[in-house]
């Protein structure tokens, strides 16, 4: 069955470290998205991609970057982790203007 | 600007009763709406969607109503069960866009 996976599921890192969160989907979807979810803010879009080599900034992109070298993966990198980036991160994918399928999430703690 | 919001942040209902979760949206150009359910520790799961050319759509125990005149969306859950306890998000996609705009979420709790 097609799915979308994220790794790691939990991560603790120190301020200033570079961190990469993985997202892998086997739906063969062109569109992939990264969100963060904090209490009281719902889901906020960080970066998204509409296809290989395409990346776009979302509403909270500062301090994050993504790259899309193939259809299946959209890794999210925190260049220099900050405590404000402690959050739960969700990856999602979709085909065109349709519903998005979400991964299980990665809980990141920056100490 | 574009925004999708919810009338109530929390909703508590008796098991077996019907639940109604409301959502207001401000972008009149939105033509596709989705309801997601998020259980604790999990990612959002698709429940039901509706296009702007419809005003009602039914699924298994769920119904979505769309009132474009007042830009209002609602999710009705029939015979609410303990497994329905979750946070429910509405989301919209503007015509021609491929990004979702999410509301803040409503937490539904079920009283035995």
PDB file of C-alpha atoms in Angstrom:
ATOM      1  CA  UNK A   1       0.000   0.000   0.000  1.00  0.00           C
ATOM      2  CA  UNK A   2       1.154   3.530  -0.745  1.00  0.00           C
ATOM      3  CA  UNK A   3       2.148   5.563   2.258  1.00  0.00           C
ATOM      4  CA  UNK A   4       4.006   8.585   3.547  1.00  0.00           C
ATOM      5  CA  UNK A   5       6.633   8.140   6.238  1.00  0.00           C
ATOM      6  CA  UNK A   6       8.703  10.473   8.362  1.00  0.00           C
ATOM      7  CA  UNK A   7      11.922   9.906  10.250  1.00  0.00           C
ATOM      8  CA  UNK A   8      12.972  10.213  12.916  1.00  0.00           C
ATOM      9  CA  UNK A   9       9.715  10.218  14.898  1.00  0.00           C
ATOM     10  CA  UNK A  10      11.402  11.958  17.817  1.00  0.00           C
ATOM     11  CA  UNK A  11      14.545  14.068  17.857  1.00  0.00           C
ATOM     12  CA  UNK A  12      16.340  16.036  20.539  1.00  0.00           C
ATOM     13  CA  UNK A  13      19.064  18.383  19.413  1.00  0.00           C
ATOM     14  CA  UNK A  14      21.049  21.328  20.716  1.00  0.00           C
ATOM     15  CA  UNK A  15      20.791  24.945  19.710  1.00  0.00           C
ATOM     16  CA  UNK A  16      22.935  25.727  16.696  1.00  0.00           C
ATOM     17  CA  UNK A  17      23.059  22.201  15.299  1.00  0.00           C
ATOM     18  CA  UNK A  18      21.957  21.376  11.784  1.00  0.00           C
ATOM     19  CA  UNK A  19      19.044  18.950  11.698  1.00  0.00           C
ATOM     20  CA  UNK A  20      17.432  17.169   8.771  1.00  0.00           C
ATOM     21  CA  UNK A  21      13.989  15.596   8.938  1.00  0.00           C
ATOM     22  CA  UNK A  22      13.146  13.023   6.307  1.00  0.00           C
ATOM     23  CA  UNK A  23       9.871  12.605   4.434  1.00  0.00           C
ATOM     24  CA  UNK A  24       9.246   9.796   1.950  1.00  0.00           C
ATOM     25  CA  UNK A  25       6.055   9.074   0.021  1.00  0.00           C
ATOM     26  CA  UNK A  26       5.178   6.209  -2.279  1.00  0.00           C
ATOM     27  CA  UNK A  27       1.972   7.762  -3.643  1.00  0.00           C
ATOM     28  CA  UNK A  28       3.924   9.149  -6.635  1.00  0.00           C
ATOM     29  CA  UNK A  29       2.465  12.558  -5.811  1.00  0.00           C
ATOM     30  CA  UNK A  30       3.950  15.628  -7.421  1.00  0.00           C
ATOM     31  CA  UNK A  31       3.158  17.907  -4.491  1.00  0.00           C
ATOM     32  CA  UNK A  32       4.853  17.694  -1.105  1.00  0.00           C
ATOM     33  CA  UNK A  33       4.506  19.976   1.898  1.00  0.00           C
ATOM     34  CA  UNK A  34       6.102  20.588   5.286  1.00  0.00           C
ATOM     35  CA  UNK A  35       4.111  21.995   8.197  1.00  0.00           C
ATOM     36  CA  UNK A  36       4.813  22.709  11.800  1.00  0.00           C
ATOM     37  CA  UNK A  37       2.186  22.400  14.466  1.00  0.00           C
ATOM     38  CA  UNK A  38       2.336  24.337  17.700  1.00  0.00           C
ATOM     39  CA  UNK A  39      -0.317  24.681  20.368  1.00  0.00           C
ATOM     40  CA  UNK A  40      -2.622  27.520  19.441  1.00  0.00           C
ATOM     41  CA  UNK A  41      -1.326  27.891  15.884  1.00  0.00           C
ATOM     42  CA  UNK A  42      -2.754  24.903  14.075  1.00  0.00           C
ATOM     43  CA  UNK A  43      -0.783  23.827  11.020  1.00  0.00           C
ATOM     44  CA  UNK A  44       1.549  26.356   9.471  1.00  0.00           C
ATOM     45  CA  UNK A  45       3.166  25.830   6.094  1.00  0.00           C
ATOM     46  CA  UNK A  46       6.973  25.921   6.050  1.00  0.00           C
ATOM     47  CA  UNK A  47       7.968  24.918   2.513  1.00  0.00           C
ATOM     48  CA  UNK A  48       6.379  23.083  -0.363  1.00  0.00           C
ATOM     49  CA  UNK A  49       7.254  21.570  -3.709  1.00  0.00           C
ATOM     50  CA  UNK A  50       5.185  20.984  -6.835  1.00  0.00           C
ATOM     51  CA  UNK A  51       7.709  18.672  -8.451  1.00  0.00           C
ATOM     52  CA  UNK A  52      11.336  17.649  -8.772  1.00  0.00           C
ATOM     53  CA  UNK A  53      13.702  20.593  -8.399  1.00  0.00           C
ATOM     54  CA  UNK A  54      10.796  22.883  -7.461  1.00  0.00           C
ATOM     55  CA  UNK A  55      10.688  24.438  -3.969  1.00  0.00           C
ATOM     56  CA  UNK A  56       8.653  27.308  -2.544  1.00  0.00           C
ATOM     57  CA  UNK A  57       8.544  29.188   0.746  1.00  0.00           C
ATOM     58  CA  UNK A  58       5.538  28.958   2.977  1.00  0.00           C
ATOM     59  CA  UNK A  59       4.398  31.339   5.697  1.00  0.00           C
ATOM     60  CA  UNK A  60       7.071  30.334   8.255  1.00  0.00           C
ATOM     61  CA  UNK A  61      10.109  29.454   6.130  1.00  0.00           C
ATOM     62  CA  UNK A  62      12.842  31.408   7.968  1.00  0.00           C
ATOM     63  CA  UNK A  63      15.512  29.052   9.327  1.00  0.00           C
ATOM     64  CA  UNK A  64      14.367  26.115   7.168  1.00  0.00           C
ATOM     65  CA  UNK A  65      15.295  24.794   3.743  1.00  0.00           C
ATOM     66  CA  UNK A  66      14.165  21.934   1.498  1.00  0.00           C
ATOM     67  CA  UNK A  67      15.397  20.260  -1.648  1.00  0.00           C
ATOM     68  CA  UNK A  68      13.542  17.983  -4.068  1.00  0.00           C
ATOM     69  CA  UNK A  69      15.862  15.729  -6.028  1.00  0.00           C
ATOM     70  CA  UNK A  70      13.274  13.033  -6.736  1.00  0.00           C
ATOM     71  CA  UNK A  71       9.510  12.547  -6.571  1.00  0.00           C
ATOM     72  CA  UNK A  72       9.492  10.498  -3.366  1.00  0.00           C
ATOM     73  CA  UNK A  73      11.500  12.632  -0.926  1.00  0.00           C
ATOM     74  CA  UNK A  74      11.392  16.138   0.502  1.00  0.00           C
ATOM     75  CA  UNK A  75      13.881  16.469   3.368  1.00  0.00           C
ATOM     76  CA  UNK A  76      13.521  19.474   5.665  1.00  0.00           C
ATOM     77  CA  UNK A  77      16.725  21.018   7.022  1.00  0.00           C
ATOM     78  CA  UNK A  78      17.067  23.331   9.987  1.00  0.00           C
ATOM     79  CA  UNK A  79      20.323  25.115   9.247  1.00  0.00           C
ATOM     80  CA  UNK A  80      21.008  26.170  12.839  1.00  0.00           C
ATOM     81  CA  UNK A  81      18.383  24.868  15.230  1.00  0.00           C
ATOM     82  CA  UNK A  82      16.782  27.371  17.604  1.00  0.00           C
ATOM     83  CA  UNK A  83      14.562  26.775  20.626  1.00  0.00           C
ATOM     84  CA  UNK A  84      11.721  28.470  18.748  1.00  0.00           C
ATOM     85  CA  UNK A  85      11.831  25.563  16.307  1.00  0.00           C
ATOM     86  CA  UNK A  86      10.775  23.062  18.961  1.00  0.00           C
ATOM     87  CA  UNK A  87       7.566  21.751  17.455  1.00  0.00           C
ATOM     88  CA  UNK A  88       5.851  18.820  15.792  1.00  0.00           C
ATOM     89  CA  UNK A  89       6.599  18.641  12.086  1.00  0.00           C
ATOM     90  CA  UNK A  90       4.270  17.068   9.545  1.00  0.00           C
ATOM     91  CA  UNK A  91       4.978  16.192   5.967  1.00  0.00           C
ATOM     92  CA  UNK A  92       2.155  15.805   3.445  1.00  0.00           C
ATOM     93  CA  UNK A  93       1.727  15.009  -0.224  1.00  0.00           C
ATOM     94  CA  UNK A  94      -1.013  15.459  -2.796  1.00  0.00           C
ATOM     95  CA  UNK A  95      -1.822  15.067  -6.450  1.00  0.00           C
ATOM     96  CA  UNK A  96      -2.812  18.437  -7.868  1.00  0.00           C
ATOM     97  CA  UNK A  97      -5.572  20.368  -6.127  1.00  0.00           C
ATOM     98  CA  UNK A  98      -6.773  17.473  -4.035  1.00  0.00           C
ATOM     99  CA  UNK A  99      -6.646  16.339  -0.442  1.00  0.00           C
ATOM    100  CA  UNK A 100      -3.258  16.027   1.194  1.00  0.00           C
ATOM    101  CA  UNK A 101      -2.079  12.830   2.856  1.00  0.00           C
ATOM    102  CA  UNK A 102      -0.129  13.404   6.045  1.00  0.00           C
ATOM    103  CA  UNK A 103       2.733  11.528   7.629  1.00  0.00           C
ATOM    104  CA  UNK A 104       2.800  10.541  11.313  1.00  0.00           C
ATOM    105  CA  UNK A 105       4.875  13.552  12.367  1.00  0.00           C
ATOM    106  CA  UNK A 106       8.276  14.211  13.913  1.00  0.00           C
ATOM    107  CA  UNK A 107       8.512  15.686  17.379  1.00  0.00           C
ATOM    108  CA  UNK A 108      11.587  17.913  17.521  1.00  0.00           C
ATOM    109  CA  UNK A 109      12.965  19.362  20.732  1.00  0.00           C
ATOM    110  CA  UNK A 110      15.747  21.944  20.594  1.00  0.00           C
ATOM    111  CA  UNK A 111      17.520  22.385  23.939  1.00  0.00           C
TER     112      UNK A 111
ATOM    113  CA  UNK B   1      -6.057  38.190   3.489  1.00  0.00           C
ATOM    114  CA  UNK B   2      -7.025  34.575   3.202  1.00  0.00           C
ATOM    115  CA  UNK B   3      -8.051  32.941   6.420  1.00  0.00           C
ATOM    116  CA  UNK B   4      -9.985  29.978   7.598  1.00  0.00           C
ATOM    117  CA  UNK B   5     -11.237  30.022  11.151  1.00  0.00           C
ATOM    118  CA  UNK B   6     -13.450  28.103  13.502  1.00  0.00           C
ATOM    119  CA  UNK B   7     -16.301  29.419  15.622  1.00  0.00           C
ATOM    120  CA  UNK B   8     -15.507  27.268  18.665  1.00  0.00           C
ATOM    121  CA  UNK B   9     -12.159  25.917  19.851  1.00  0.00           C
ATOM    122  CA  UNK B  10     -13.741  23.116  21.920  1.00  0.00           C
ATOM    123  CA  UNK B  11     -16.904  21.079  21.701  1.00  0.00           C
ATOM    124  CA  UNK B  12     -18.159  18.557  24.223  1.00  0.00           C
ATOM    125  CA  UNK B  13     -21.023  16.186  23.358  1.00  0.00           C
ATOM    126  CA  UNK B  14     -22.713  13.168  24.878  1.00  0.00           C
ATOM    127  CA  UNK B  15     -21.974   9.809  23.356  1.00  0.00           C
ATOM    128  CA  UNK B  16     -24.677   8.981  20.857  1.00  0.00           C
ATOM    129  CA  UNK B  17     -25.594  12.593  20.166  1.00  0.00           C
ATOM    130  CA  UNK B  18     -24.889  14.356  16.906  1.00  0.00           C
ATOM    131  CA  UNK B  19     -21.923  16.742  16.713  1.00  0.00           C
ATOM    132  CA  UNK B  20     -21.714  19.862  14.602  1.00  0.00           C
ATOM    133  CA  UNK B  21     -18.385  21.558  14.039  1.00  0.00           C
ATOM    134  CA  UNK B  22     -18.411  24.913  12.303  1.00  0.00           C
ATOM    135  CA  UNK B  23     -15.903  26.764  10.175  1.00  0.00           C
ATOM    136  CA  UNK B  24     -15.903  30.200   8.569  1.00  0.00           C
ATOM    137  CA  UNK B  25     -13.772  31.110   5.608  1.00  0.00           C
ATOM    138  CA  UNK B  26     -13.006  34.483   4.093  1.00  0.00           C
ATOM    139  CA  UNK B  27     -11.695  33.710   0.598  1.00  0.00           C
ATOM    140  CA  UNK B  28     -14.618  33.744  -1.797  1.00  0.00           C
ATOM    141  CA  UNK B  29     -12.299  32.316  -4.473  1.00  0.00           C
ATOM    142  CA  UNK B  30     -11.934  29.045  -2.575  1.00  0.00           C
ATOM    143  CA  UNK B  31     -13.567  26.201  -4.426  1.00  0.00           C
ATOM    144  CA  UNK B  32     -12.535  23.103  -2.524  1.00  0.00           C
ATOM    145  CA  UNK B  33     -12.935  22.392   1.176  1.00  0.00           C
ATOM    146  CA  UNK B  34     -11.723  19.521   3.296  1.00  0.00           C
ATOM    147  CA  UNK B  35     -12.286  18.309   6.826  1.00  0.00           C
ATOM    148  CA  UNK B  36      -9.457  16.544   8.622  1.00  0.00           C
ATOM    149  CA  UNK B  37      -9.456  14.606  11.875  1.00  0.00           C
ATOM    150  CA  UNK B  38      -6.350  14.542  14.031  1.00  0.00           C
ATOM    151  CA  UNK B  39      -6.088  12.093  16.894  1.00  0.00           C
ATOM    152  CA  UNK B  40      -3.553  12.587  19.634  1.00  0.00           C
ATOM    153  CA  UNK B  41      -0.020  11.808  18.461  1.00  0.00           C
ATOM    154  CA  UNK B  42      -1.028  11.276  14.842  1.00  0.00           C
ATOM    155  CA  UNK B  43      -1.074  13.215  11.621  1.00  0.00           C
ATOM    156  CA  UNK B  44      -4.300  14.706  10.235  1.00  0.00           C
ATOM    157  CA  UNK B  45      -6.521  12.227   8.405  1.00  0.00           C
ATOM    158  CA  UNK B  46      -8.866  13.108   5.560  1.00  0.00           C
ATOM    159  CA  UNK B  47     -12.536  12.766   6.499  1.00  0.00           C
ATOM    160  CA  UNK B  48     -14.584  14.316   3.733  1.00  0.00           C
ATOM    161  CA  UNK B  49     -14.375  17.031   1.118  1.00  0.00           C
ATOM    162  CA  UNK B  50     -16.728  19.203  -0.872  1.00  0.00           C
ATOM    163  CA  UNK B  51     -16.451  21.291  -4.009  1.00  0.00           C
ATOM    164  CA  UNK B  52     -17.953  24.753  -4.238  1.00  0.00           C
ATOM    165  CA  UNK B  53     -20.519  23.602  -6.798  1.00  0.00           C
ATOM    166  CA  UNK B  54     -22.148  21.502  -4.067  1.00  0.00           C
ATOM    167  CA  UNK B  55     -23.864  22.484  -0.838  1.00  0.00           C
ATOM    168  CA  UNK B  56     -23.975  19.095   0.848  1.00  0.00           C
ATOM    169  CA  UNK B  57     -22.018  15.886   0.778  1.00  0.00           C
ATOM    170  CA  UNK B  58     -22.495  12.780   2.876  1.00  0.00           C
ATOM    171  CA  UNK B  59     -20.135  10.086   3.967  1.00  0.00           C
ATOM    172  CA  UNK B  60     -20.316   7.351   6.525  1.00  0.00           C
ATOM    173  CA  UNK B  61     -21.818   9.059   9.623  1.00  0.00           C
ATOM    174  CA  UNK B  62     -20.472  12.418   8.443  1.00  0.00           C
ATOM    175  CA  UNK B  63     -22.041  15.200   6.427  1.00  0.00           C
ATOM    176  CA  UNK B  64     -20.418  18.393   5.230  1.00  0.00           C
ATOM    177  CA  UNK B  65     -22.547  21.443   4.489  1.00  0.00           C
ATOM    178  CA  UNK B  66     -21.313  24.425   2.532  1.00  0.00           C
ATOM    179  CA  UNK B  67     -23.046  27.787   2.565  1.00  0.00           C
ATOM    180  CA  UNK B  68     -21.242  29.996   0.081  1.00  0.00           C
ATOM    181  CA  UNK B  69     -23.517  32.955   0.732  1.00  0.00           C
ATOM    182  CA  UNK B  70     -22.197  33.362   4.281  1.00  0.00           C
ATOM    183  CA  UNK B  71     -18.892  31.542   3.669  1.00  0.00           C
ATOM    184  CA  UNK B  72     -19.626  28.870   6.216  1.00  0.00           C
ATOM    185  CA  UNK B  73     -18.691  25.215   6.351  1.00  0.00           C
ATOM    186  CA  UNK B  74     -19.877  22.649   8.849  1.00  0.00           C
ATOM    187  CA  UNK B  75     -19.129  19.047   9.688  1.00  0.00           C
ATOM    188  CA  UNK B  76     -21.890  16.950  11.175  1.00  0.00           C
ATOM    189  CA  UNK B  77     -21.070  13.668  12.869  1.00  0.00           C
ATOM    190  CA  UNK B  78     -24.019  11.401  13.544  1.00  0.00           C
ATOM    191  CA  UNK B  79     -24.254   9.247  16.682  1.00  0.00           C
ATOM    192  CA  UNK B  80     -20.934  10.442  18.071  1.00  0.00           C
ATOM    193  CA  UNK B  81     -18.707   7.669  19.417  1.00  0.00           C
ATOM    194  CA  UNK B  82     -15.703   7.729  21.759  1.00  0.00           C
ATOM    195  CA  UNK B  83     -13.463   7.138  18.742  1.00  0.00           C
ATOM    196  CA  UNK B  84     -14.578  10.470  17.339  1.00  0.00           C
ATOM    197  CA  UNK B  85     -12.636  12.303  20.046  1.00  0.00           C
ATOM    198  CA  UNK B  86     -10.026  14.330  18.179  1.00  0.00           C
ATOM    199  CA  UNK B  87      -9.191  17.764  16.838  1.00  0.00           C
ATOM    200  CA  UNK B  88     -11.025  18.593  13.636  1.00  0.00           C
ATOM    201  CA  UNK B  89      -9.597  20.995  11.079  1.00  0.00           C
ATOM    202  CA  UNK B  90     -11.272  22.590   8.125  1.00  0.00           C
ATOM    203  CA  UNK B  91      -9.098  23.545   5.176  1.00  0.00           C
ATOM    204  CA  UNK B  92      -9.655  25.312   1.890  1.00  0.00           C
ATOM    205  CA  UNK B  93      -7.968  25.523  -1.481  1.00  0.00           C
ATOM    206  CA  UNK B  94      -8.447  28.587  -3.618  1.00  0.00           C
ATOM    207  CA  UNK B  95      -9.354  28.125  -7.256  1.00  0.00           C
ATOM    208  CA  UNK B  96      -6.216  27.417  -9.256  1.00  0.00           C
ATOM    209  CA  UNK B  97      -4.102  26.847  -6.146  1.00  0.00           C
ATOM    210  CA  UNK B  98      -2.679  23.620  -4.779  1.00  0.00           C
ATOM    211  CA  UNK B  99      -1.970  24.711  -1.198  1.00  0.00           C
ATOM    212  CA  UNK B 100      -4.317  24.188   1.686  1.00  0.00           C
ATOM    213  CA  UNK B 101      -5.156  26.931   4.168  1.00  0.00           C
ATOM    214  CA  UNK B 102      -6.007  25.411   7.537  1.00  0.00           C
ATOM    215  CA  UNK B 103      -8.176  26.669  10.342  1.00  0.00           C
ATOM    216  CA  UNK B 104      -7.073  26.542  13.972  1.00  0.00           C
ATOM    217  CA  UNK B 105      -8.954  23.361  14.836  1.00  0.00           C
ATOM    218  CA  UNK B 106     -11.821  22.341  17.153  1.00  0.00           C
ATOM    219  CA  UNK B 107     -11.285  19.757  19.870  1.00  0.00           C
ATOM    220  CA  UNK B 108     -14.208  17.359  20.136  1.00  0.00           C
ATOM    221  CA  UNK B 109     -14.596  15.487  23.401  1.00  0.00           C
ATOM    222  CA  UNK B 110     -17.165  12.788  24.059  1.00  0.00           C
ATOM    223  CA  UNK B 111     -18.893  12.429  27.410  1.00  0.00           C
ATOM    224  CA  UNK B 112     -19.951   8.882  28.322  1.00  0.00           C
TER     225      UNK B 112
END
